[in-house]
Coordinates of C-alpha atoms in Angstrom, one line a residue:
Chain A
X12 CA -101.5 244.7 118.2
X13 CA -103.8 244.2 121.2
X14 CA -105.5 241.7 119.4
X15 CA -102.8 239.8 118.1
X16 CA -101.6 239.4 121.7
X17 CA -105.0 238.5 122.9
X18 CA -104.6 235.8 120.5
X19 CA -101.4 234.1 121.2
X20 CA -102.5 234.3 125.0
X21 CA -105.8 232.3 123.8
X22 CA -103.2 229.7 121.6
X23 CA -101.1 229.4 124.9
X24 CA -104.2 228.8 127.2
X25 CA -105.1 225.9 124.8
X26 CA -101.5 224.6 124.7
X27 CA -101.0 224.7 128.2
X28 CA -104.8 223.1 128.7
X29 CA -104.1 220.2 126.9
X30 CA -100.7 219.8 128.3
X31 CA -102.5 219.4 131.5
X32 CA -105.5 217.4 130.1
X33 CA -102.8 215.1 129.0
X34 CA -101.1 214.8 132.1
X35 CA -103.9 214.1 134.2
X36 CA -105.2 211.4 131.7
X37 CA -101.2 209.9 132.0
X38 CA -101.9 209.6 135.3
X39 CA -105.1 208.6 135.3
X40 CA -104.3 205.4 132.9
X41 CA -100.7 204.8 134.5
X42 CA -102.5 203.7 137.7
X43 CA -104.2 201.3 136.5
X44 CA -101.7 200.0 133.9
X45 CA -101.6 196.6 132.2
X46 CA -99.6 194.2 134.6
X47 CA -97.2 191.5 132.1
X48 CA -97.0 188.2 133.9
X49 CA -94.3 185.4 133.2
X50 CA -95.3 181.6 133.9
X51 CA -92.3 179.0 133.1
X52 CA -93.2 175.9 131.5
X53 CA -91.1 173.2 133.7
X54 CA -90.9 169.5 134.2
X55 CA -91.7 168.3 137.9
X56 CA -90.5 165.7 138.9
X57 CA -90.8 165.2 142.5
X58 CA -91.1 163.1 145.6
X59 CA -93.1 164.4 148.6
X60 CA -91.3 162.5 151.1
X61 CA -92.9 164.3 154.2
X62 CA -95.6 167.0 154.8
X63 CA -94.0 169.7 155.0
X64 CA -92.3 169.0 151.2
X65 CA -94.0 172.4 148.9
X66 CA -94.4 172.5 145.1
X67 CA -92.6 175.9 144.5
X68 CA -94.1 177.6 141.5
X69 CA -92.4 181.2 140.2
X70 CA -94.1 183.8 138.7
X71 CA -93.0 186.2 137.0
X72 CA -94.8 189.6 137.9
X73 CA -94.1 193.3 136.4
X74 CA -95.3 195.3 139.3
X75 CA -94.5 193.9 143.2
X76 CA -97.5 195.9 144.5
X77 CA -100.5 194.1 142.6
X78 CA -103.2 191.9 144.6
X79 CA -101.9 189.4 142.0
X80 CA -99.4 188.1 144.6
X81 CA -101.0 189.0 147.9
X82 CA -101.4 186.5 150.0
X83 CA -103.7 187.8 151.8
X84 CA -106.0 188.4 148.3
X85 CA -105.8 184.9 147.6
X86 CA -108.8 182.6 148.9
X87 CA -107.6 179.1 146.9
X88 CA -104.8 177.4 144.2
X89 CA -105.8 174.6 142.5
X90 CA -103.4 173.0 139.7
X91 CA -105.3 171.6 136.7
X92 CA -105.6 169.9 133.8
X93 CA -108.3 169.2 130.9
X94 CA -108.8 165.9 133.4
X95 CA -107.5 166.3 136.7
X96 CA -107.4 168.6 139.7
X97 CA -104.9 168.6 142.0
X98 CA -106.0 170.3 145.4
X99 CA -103.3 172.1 147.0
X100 CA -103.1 175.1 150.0
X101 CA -101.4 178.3 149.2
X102 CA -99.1 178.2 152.4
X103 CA -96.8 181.1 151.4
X104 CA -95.9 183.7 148.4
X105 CA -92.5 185.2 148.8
X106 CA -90.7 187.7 146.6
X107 CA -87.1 186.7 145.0
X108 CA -84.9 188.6 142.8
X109 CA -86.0 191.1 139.7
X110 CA -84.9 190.3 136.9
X111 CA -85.3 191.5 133.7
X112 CA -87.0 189.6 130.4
X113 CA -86.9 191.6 126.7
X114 CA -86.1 194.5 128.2
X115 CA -88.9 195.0 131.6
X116 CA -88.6 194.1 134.6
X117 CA -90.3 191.7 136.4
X118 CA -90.8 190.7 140.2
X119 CA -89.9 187.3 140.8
X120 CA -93.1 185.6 143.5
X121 CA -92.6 181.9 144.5
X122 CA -96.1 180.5 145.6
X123 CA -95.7 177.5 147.4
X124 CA -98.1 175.0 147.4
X125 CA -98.5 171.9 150.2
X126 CA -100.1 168.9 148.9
X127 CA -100.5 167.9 152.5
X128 CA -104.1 166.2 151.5
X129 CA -102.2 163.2 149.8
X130 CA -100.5 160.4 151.5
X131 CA -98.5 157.4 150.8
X132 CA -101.4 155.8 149.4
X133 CA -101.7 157.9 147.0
X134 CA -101.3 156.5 143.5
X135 CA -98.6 159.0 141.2
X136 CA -100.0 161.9 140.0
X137 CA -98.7 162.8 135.9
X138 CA -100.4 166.2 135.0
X139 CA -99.9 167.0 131.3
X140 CA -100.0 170.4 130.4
X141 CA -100.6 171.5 133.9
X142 CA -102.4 175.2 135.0
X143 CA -101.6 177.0 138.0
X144 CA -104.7 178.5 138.7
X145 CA -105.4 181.3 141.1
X146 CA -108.7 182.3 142.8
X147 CA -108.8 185.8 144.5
X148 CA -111.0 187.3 147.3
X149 CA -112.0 190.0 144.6
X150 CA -113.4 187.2 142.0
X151 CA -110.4 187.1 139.7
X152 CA -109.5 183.7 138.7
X153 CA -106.3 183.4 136.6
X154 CA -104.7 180.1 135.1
X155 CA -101.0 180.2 134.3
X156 CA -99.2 177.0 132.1
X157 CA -96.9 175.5 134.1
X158 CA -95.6 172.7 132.3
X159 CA -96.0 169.1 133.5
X160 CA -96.2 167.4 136.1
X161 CA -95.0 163.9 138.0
X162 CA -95.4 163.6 141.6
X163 CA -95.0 160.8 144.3
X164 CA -96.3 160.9 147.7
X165 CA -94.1 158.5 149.6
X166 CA -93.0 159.1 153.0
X167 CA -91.7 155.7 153.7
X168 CA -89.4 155.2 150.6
X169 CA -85.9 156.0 153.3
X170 CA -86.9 152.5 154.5
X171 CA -84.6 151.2 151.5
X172 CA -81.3 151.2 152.6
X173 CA -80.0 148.0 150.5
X174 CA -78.6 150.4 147.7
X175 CA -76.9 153.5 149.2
X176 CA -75.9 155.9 146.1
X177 CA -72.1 157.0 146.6
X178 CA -71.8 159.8 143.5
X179 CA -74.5 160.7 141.6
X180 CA -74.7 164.0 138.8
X181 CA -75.8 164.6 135.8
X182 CA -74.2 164.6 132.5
X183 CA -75.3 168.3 130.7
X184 CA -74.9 168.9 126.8
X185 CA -76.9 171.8 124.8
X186 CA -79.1 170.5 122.5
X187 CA -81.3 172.5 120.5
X188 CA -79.9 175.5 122.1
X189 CA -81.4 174.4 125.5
X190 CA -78.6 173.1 128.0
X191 CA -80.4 170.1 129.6
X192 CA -79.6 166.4 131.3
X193 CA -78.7 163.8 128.8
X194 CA -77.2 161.2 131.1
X195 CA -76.2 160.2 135.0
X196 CA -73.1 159.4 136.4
X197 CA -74.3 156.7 139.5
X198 CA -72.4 154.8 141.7
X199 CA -73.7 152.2 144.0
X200 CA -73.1 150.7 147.1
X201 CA -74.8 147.4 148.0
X202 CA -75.5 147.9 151.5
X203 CA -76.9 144.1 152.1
X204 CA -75.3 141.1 153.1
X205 CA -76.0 139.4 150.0
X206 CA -75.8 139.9 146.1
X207 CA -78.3 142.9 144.3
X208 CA -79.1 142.3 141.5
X209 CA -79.9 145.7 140.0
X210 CA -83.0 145.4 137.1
X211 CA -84.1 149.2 136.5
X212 CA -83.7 152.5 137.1
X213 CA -86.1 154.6 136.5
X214 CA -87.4 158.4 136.7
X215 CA -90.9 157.2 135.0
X216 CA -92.1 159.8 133.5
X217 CA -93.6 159.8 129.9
X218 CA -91.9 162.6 128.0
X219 CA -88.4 161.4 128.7
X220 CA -86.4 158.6 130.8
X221 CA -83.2 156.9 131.8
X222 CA -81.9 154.3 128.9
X223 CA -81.0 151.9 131.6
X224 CA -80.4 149.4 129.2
X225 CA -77.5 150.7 127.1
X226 CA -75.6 151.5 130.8
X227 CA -72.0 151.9 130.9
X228 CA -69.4 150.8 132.9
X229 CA -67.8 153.5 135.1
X230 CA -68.2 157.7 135.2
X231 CA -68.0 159.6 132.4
X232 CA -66.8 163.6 132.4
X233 CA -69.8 166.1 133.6
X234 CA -69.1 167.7 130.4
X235 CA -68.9 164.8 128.0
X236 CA -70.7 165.9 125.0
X237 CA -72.1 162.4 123.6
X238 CA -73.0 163.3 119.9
X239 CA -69.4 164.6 119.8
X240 CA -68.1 161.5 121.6
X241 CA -70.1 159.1 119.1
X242 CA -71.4 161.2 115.7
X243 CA -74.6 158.8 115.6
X244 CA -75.8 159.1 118.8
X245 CA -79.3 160.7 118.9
X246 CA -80.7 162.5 122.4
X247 CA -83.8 161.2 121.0
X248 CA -85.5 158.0 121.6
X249 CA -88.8 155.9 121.7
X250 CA -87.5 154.3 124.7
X251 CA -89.3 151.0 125.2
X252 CA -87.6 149.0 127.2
X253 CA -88.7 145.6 128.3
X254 CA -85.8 144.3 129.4
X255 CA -83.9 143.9 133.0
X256 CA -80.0 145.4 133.3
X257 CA -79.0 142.6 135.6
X258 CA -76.4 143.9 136.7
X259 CA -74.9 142.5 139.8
X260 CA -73.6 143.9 142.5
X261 CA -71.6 142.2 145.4
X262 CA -72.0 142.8 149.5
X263 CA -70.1 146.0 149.9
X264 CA -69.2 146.2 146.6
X265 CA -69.6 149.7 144.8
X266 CA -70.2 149.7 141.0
X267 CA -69.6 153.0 139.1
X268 CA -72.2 153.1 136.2
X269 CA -73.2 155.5 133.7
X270 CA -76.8 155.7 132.2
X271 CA -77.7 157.8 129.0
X272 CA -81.2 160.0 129.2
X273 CA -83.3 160.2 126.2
X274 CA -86.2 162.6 125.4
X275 CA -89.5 161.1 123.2
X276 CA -90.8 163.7 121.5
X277 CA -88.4 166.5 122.0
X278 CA -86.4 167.8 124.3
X279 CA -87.3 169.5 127.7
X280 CA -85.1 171.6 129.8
X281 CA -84.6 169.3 133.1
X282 CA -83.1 169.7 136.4
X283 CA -84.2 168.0 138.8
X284 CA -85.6 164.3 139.2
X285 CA -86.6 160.9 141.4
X286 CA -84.9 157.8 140.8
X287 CA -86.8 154.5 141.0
X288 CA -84.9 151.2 141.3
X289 CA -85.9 147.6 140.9
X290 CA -84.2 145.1 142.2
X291 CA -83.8 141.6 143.5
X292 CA -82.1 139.8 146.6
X293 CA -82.2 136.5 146.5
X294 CA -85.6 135.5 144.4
X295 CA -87.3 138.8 145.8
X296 CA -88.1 142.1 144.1
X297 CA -87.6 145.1 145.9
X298 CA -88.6 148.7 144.5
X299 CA -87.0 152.1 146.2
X300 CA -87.1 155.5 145.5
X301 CA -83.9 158.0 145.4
X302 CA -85.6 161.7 146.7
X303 CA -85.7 164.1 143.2
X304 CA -82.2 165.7 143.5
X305 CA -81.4 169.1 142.2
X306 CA -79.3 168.7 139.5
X307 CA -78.3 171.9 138.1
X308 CA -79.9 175.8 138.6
X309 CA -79.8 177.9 135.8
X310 CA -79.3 181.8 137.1
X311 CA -80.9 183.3 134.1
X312 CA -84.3 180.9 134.8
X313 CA -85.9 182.8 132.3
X314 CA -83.3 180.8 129.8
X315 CA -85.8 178.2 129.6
X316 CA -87.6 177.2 126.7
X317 CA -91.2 177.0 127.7
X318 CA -92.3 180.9 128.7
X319 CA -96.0 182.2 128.5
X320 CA -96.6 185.4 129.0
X321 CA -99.7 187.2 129.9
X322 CA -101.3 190.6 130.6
X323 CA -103.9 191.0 133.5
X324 CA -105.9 194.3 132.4
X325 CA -107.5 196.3 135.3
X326 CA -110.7 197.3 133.7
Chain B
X10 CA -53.2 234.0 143.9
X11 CA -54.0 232.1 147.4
X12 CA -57.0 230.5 145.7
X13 CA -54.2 229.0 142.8
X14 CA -52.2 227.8 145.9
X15 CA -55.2 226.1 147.4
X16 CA -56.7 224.3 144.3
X17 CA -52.5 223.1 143.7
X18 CA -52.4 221.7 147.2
X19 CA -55.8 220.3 146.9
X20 CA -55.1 218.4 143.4
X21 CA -51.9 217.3 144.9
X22 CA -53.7 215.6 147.9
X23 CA -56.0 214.0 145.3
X24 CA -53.2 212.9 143.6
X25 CA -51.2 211.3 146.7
X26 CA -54.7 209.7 147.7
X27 CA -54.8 208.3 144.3
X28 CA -51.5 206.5 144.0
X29 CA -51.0 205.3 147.8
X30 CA -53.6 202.7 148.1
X31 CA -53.2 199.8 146.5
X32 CA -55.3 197.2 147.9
X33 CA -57.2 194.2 146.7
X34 CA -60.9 193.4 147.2
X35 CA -62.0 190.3 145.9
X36 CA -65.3 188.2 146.3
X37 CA -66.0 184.7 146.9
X38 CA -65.3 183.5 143.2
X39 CA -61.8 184.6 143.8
X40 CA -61.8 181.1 146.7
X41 CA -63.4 178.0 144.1
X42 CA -61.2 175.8 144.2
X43 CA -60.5 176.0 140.6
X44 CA -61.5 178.0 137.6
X45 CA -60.8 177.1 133.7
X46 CA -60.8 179.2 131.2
X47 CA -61.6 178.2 127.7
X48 CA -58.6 180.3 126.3
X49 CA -55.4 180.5 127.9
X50 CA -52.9 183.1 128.9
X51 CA -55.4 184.6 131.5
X52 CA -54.2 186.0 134.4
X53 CA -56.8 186.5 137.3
X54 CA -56.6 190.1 138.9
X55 CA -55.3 189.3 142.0
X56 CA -52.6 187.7 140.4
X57 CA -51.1 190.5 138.3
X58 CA -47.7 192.0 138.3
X59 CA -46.8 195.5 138.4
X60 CA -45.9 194.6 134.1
X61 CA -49.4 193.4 133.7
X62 CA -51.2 195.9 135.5
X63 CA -49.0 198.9 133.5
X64 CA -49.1 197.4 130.6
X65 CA -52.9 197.7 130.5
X66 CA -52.8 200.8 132.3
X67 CA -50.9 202.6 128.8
X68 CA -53.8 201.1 126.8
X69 CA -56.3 203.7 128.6
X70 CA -56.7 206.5 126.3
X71 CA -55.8 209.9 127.4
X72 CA -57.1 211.6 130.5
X73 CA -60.0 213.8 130.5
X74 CA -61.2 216.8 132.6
X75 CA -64.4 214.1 134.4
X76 CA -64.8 211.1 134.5
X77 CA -63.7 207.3 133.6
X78 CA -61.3 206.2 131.1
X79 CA -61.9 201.9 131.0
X80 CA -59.9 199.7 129.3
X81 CA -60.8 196.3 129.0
X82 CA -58.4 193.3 128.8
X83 CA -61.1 190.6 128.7
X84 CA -64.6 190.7 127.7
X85 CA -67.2 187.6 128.4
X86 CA -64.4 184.9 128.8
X87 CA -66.2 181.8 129.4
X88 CA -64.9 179.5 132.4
X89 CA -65.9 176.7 134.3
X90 CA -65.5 176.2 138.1
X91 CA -65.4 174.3 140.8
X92 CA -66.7 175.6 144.1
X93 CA -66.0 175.3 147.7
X94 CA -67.6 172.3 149.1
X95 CA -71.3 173.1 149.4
X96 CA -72.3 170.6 152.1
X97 CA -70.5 168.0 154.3
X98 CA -72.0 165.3 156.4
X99 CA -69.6 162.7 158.1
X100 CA -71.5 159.1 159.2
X101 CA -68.4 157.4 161.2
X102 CA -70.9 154.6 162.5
X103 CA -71.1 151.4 161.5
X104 CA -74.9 152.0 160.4
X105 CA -76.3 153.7 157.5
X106 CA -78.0 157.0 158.8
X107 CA -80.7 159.3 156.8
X108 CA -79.9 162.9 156.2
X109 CA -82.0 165.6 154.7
X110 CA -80.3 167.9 153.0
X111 CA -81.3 171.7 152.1
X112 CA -80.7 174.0 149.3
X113 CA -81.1 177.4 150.9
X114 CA -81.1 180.4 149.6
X115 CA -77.7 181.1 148.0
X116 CA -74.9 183.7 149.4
X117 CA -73.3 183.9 146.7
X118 CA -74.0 187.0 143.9
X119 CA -74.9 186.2 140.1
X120 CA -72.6 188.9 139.5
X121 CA -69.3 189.1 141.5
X122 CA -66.6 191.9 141.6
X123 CA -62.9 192.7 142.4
X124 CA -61.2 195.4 142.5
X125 CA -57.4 196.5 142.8
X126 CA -55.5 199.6 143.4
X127 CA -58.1 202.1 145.1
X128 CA -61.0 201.7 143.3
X129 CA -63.9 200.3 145.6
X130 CA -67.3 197.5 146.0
X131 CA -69.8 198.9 148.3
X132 CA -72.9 197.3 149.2
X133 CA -76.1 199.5 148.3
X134 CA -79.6 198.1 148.9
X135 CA -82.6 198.0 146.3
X136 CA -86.1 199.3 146.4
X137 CA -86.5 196.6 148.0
X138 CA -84.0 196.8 150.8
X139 CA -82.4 193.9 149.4
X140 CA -78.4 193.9 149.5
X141 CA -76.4 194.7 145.9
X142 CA -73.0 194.9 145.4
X143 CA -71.5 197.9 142.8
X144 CA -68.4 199.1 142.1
X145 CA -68.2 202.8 143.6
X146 CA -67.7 206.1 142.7
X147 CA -69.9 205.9 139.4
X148 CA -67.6 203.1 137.5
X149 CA -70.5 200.4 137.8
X150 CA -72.4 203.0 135.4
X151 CA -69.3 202.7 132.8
X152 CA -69.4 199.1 132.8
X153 CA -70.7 197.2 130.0
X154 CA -73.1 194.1 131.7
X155 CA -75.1 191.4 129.8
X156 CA -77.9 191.6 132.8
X157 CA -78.1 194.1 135.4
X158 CA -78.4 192.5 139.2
X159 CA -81.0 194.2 141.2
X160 CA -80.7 191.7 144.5
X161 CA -78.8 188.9 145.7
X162 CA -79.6 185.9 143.7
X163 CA -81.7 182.6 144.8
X164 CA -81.3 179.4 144.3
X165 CA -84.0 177.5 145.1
X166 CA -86.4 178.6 147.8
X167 CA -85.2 176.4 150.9
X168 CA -85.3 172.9 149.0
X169 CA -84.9 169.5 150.8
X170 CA -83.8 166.3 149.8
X171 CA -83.0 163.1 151.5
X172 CA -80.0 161.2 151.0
X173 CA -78.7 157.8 152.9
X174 CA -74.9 158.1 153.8
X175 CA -73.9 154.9 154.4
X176 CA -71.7 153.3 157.4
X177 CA -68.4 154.7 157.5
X178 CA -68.5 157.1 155.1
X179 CA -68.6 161.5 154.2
X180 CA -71.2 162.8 152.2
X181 CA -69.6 166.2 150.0
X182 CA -72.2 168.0 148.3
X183 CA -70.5 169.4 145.7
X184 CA -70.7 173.0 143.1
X185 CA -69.2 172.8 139.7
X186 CA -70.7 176.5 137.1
X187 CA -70.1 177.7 134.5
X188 CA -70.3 182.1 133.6
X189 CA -68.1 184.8 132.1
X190 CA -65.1 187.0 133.3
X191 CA -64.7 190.9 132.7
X192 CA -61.4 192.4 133.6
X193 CA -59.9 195.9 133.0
X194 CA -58.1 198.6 134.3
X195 CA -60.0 202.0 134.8
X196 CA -58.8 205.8 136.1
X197 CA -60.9 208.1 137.4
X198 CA -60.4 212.1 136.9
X199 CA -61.0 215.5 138.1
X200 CA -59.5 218.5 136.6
X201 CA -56.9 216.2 134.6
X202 CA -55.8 214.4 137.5
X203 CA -56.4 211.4 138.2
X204 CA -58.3 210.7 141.4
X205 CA -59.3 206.6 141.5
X206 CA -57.0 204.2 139.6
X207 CA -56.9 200.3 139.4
X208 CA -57.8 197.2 138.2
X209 CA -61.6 195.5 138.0
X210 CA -63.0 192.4 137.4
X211 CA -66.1 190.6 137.9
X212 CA -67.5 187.2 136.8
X213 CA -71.0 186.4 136.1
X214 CA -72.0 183.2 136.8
X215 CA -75.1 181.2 134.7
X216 CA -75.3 177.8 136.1
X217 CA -74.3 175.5 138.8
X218 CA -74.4 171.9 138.9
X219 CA -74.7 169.8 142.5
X220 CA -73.5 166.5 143.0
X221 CA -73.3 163.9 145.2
X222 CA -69.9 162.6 146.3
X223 CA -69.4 160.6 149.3
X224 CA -66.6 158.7 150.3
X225 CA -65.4 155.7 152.5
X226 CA -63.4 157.3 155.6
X227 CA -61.5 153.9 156.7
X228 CA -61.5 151.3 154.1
X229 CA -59.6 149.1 156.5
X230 CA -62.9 149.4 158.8
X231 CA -64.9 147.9 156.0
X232 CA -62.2 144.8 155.4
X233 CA -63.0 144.2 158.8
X234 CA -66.7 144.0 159.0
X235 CA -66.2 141.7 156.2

């Protein structure tokens, strides 16, 4: 008897040993758990029209606590490519909403970059394939994919006032199960004292870009779908254009215009572009830049098509 | 026999609290200028009649001892809107003048609510002390959402464009969106009676659209010029 009770108090002691073994290794491990990281594949397109203009990048982190998005861990950004480095300051991280992605929940961080060291003499900058990368104070280095990347440094460009735009927004279908930009409603108003001739608009870029030259005459619903208006119309284009539009607008005249985007190789979630326009007064050319404009912003941004995801490991 | 009389008169007061109010609190969606649904016959919440309203009201199954009975009347009804006026800039010179325009951070919640008879929105705050709006008394809990809001939604970190208004002329930066409606009635009860009883609805909105808009303010001004 006293020895079968001396045994179930030696099964308990092991029982209750391990329980606590286990505990302490839960919390142990739990401390240093694996962080999941979200980076969103996007398409910039923008315009730095003055220094204080920031490339906003989101991450997507699942703890808010991590040295991952401390500023005050962070000793330099750099965005990259296999051929170019684009050098940008770190000037703030802030936290946004938390959202939630296959069930976890993530930390939404904006890191916003200036790019203060480039000027208007700055030839365009097209990063393919870009990486956000990261150095911290600790040695880390991580590199997110960010998508790609078209930017202008032009601080001048409001000098052009011969074509003020009067309406401008985008023309949204789903394709592919991604809802995206597939054309612009634009109307324009020639600010000059003479005839403009318009020749181009562009958002020059080389993954997609305005079919200037199959331009309509007046605005079209926001939320026309165009396969369904024509059956063989195709998102989907090599889109070399050589030609002009010539299309010519009168002194204080304003010309209501629709122009179809088309995607090269496949289509890309976009929201938000620059618009470039050529064109002459008189025997001259003139070129000016429209500042990128938001055109839409998804709630769910996570909707996307382009997510990476990643897992830093404390070791 | 006191302690009977006590619990009656206390019921009864839950009761009279229950059916006296009859108030409406809606949120901003409830102002857009216009919202159209993809299938007809909807009727928003703060437009239903005392028919409506009962009429949903005998669809609830039968009261319990706790709890939330929910009946809903419209699940995930897509709509698209247009929104108040987001921005409005008004040039009444005779020379073109720069403007730089900026998204802030959005006011409006991804997920908005209304509520009729006297069920309740309340503001809570996150972790994060960051403002959330819930329907009270534990009916956000019996709800059935696609995507749980945790804090008030952005849209773009404070964003800036530059836009040219020309002579004469109002710039209107405009919303159009697109999201889903929820609508229902619920009741509430303790000990059989019911204690909260109403109507709720609540829209979640997945995408806006901005555009540009700006108009001449005196055409005869231009003639002029001219």
């Amino acid at each position: 008897m006293i020895r079968n009770h001396g045994q179930k108090f030696i099964v308990i002691l092991i029982i209750l040993s391990l329980i606590t073994a286990f505990i302490f290794i839960y919390l142990a491990s739990s401390k240093y758990d694996d962080v999941p990281i979200l980076s969103v594949k996007h398409e910039y397109n923008m315009v730095f029209t003055s220094k204080d203009d920031c490339l906003d990048i989101p991450l997507y982190i699942g703890r808010n606590n991590t040295f991952i998005s401390n500023y005050e861990e962070i000793e330099s950004t750099s965005i990259s490519n296999m051929n170019y480095t684009l050098i940008s300051y770190l000037e703030s991280v802030e936290m946004g909403s938390k959202i939630k992605y296959n069930n976890q929940d993530y930390y939404e961080f904006i890191f916003s970059l200036s790019l203060s060291s480039y000027d208007d003499y700055n030839e365009p900058i097209f990063l393919s394939d870009g990486l956000f990368n990261i150095n911290y104070k600790n040695g880390e280095r991580l590199s997110f994919k960010i998508g790609n990347l078209s930017l202008f440094f032009n601080t001048g460009i409001i000098n052009y006032n011969d074509l003020i735009i009067m309406k401008l927004n985008a023309v949204m279908n789903e394709v592919d199960y991604l809802e995206t930009i597939v054309g612009i409603n634009l109307s324009l108003y020639n600010n000059t004292n003479d005839d403009v001739t318009l020749n181009k608009i562009e958002i020059k870029n080389k993954y997609y870009g305005l079919d200037y030259m199959s331009f309509e005459f007046g605005l079209i619903d926001s939320r026309c779908n165009l396969k369904e208006r024509d059956s063989s119309y195709s998102y989907i284009d090599s889109l070399i254009r050589n030609g002009d539009m010539n299309l010519v607008i009168r002194k204080e005249e304003i010309k209501d215009i629709f122009i179809p985007l088309k995607y090269i190789n496949g289509i890309k979630y976009l929201n938000r572009f620059p618009l470039y326009f050529t064109y002459k007064i008189g025997e001259v050319t003139y070129n000016s830049i429209q500042d990128d404009f938001l055109f839409s912003s998804s709630k769910s941004i996570l909707n996307s098509n382009g997510i990476e995801k990643y897992v830093y490991k404390y070791n | 026999m006191r302690k009977i009389i006590l619990v009656m008169f206390f019921c009864a007061f839950l009761f009279i609290i229950s059916t006296s109010l009859n108030s409406v609190y809606a949120e901003s969606y409830t102002t857009y200028e216009s919202i159209i649904f993809e299938n007809e016959g909807i009727v928003m919440l703060d437009s239903w009649s005392y028919l409506i309203e009962s009429s949903y009201m005998n669809k609830l199954s039968k009261g319990k001892m706790f709890g939330w009975n929910v009946f809903y009347s419209y699940k995930k009804e897509p709509f698209t809107f247009i929104s108040e006026t987001l921005y409005h800039v008004k040039n009444s010179g005779l020379k073109e003048i720069t403007h730089t325009f900026k998204y802030e951070e959005s006011e409006e919640l991804q997920i908005q609510r209304s509520v009729k008879g006297n069920l309740e929105v309340g503001l809570d705050y996150t972790k994060e002390q960051k403002k959330i709006s819930k329907f009270k008394f534990g009916l956000e809990s019996k709800l059935e959402f696609e995507y749980k809001e945790t804090s008030k939604n952005k849209t773009t970190k404070t964003d800036t464009v530059k836009i040219i208004i020309a002579p004469n002329s109002e710039l209107f930066i405009k919303v159009q969106g697109k999201g889903y409606l929820y609508q229902g009635v619920a009741k509430k009860y303790f000990l059989f009676i019911t204690t909260k009883s109403g109507g709720f609805e609540y829209c979640i909105i997945t995408t806006e659209y901005y555009s540009i808009d700006m108009t001449i303010i005196d055409q005869s001004l231009m003639e002029y010029e001219r």
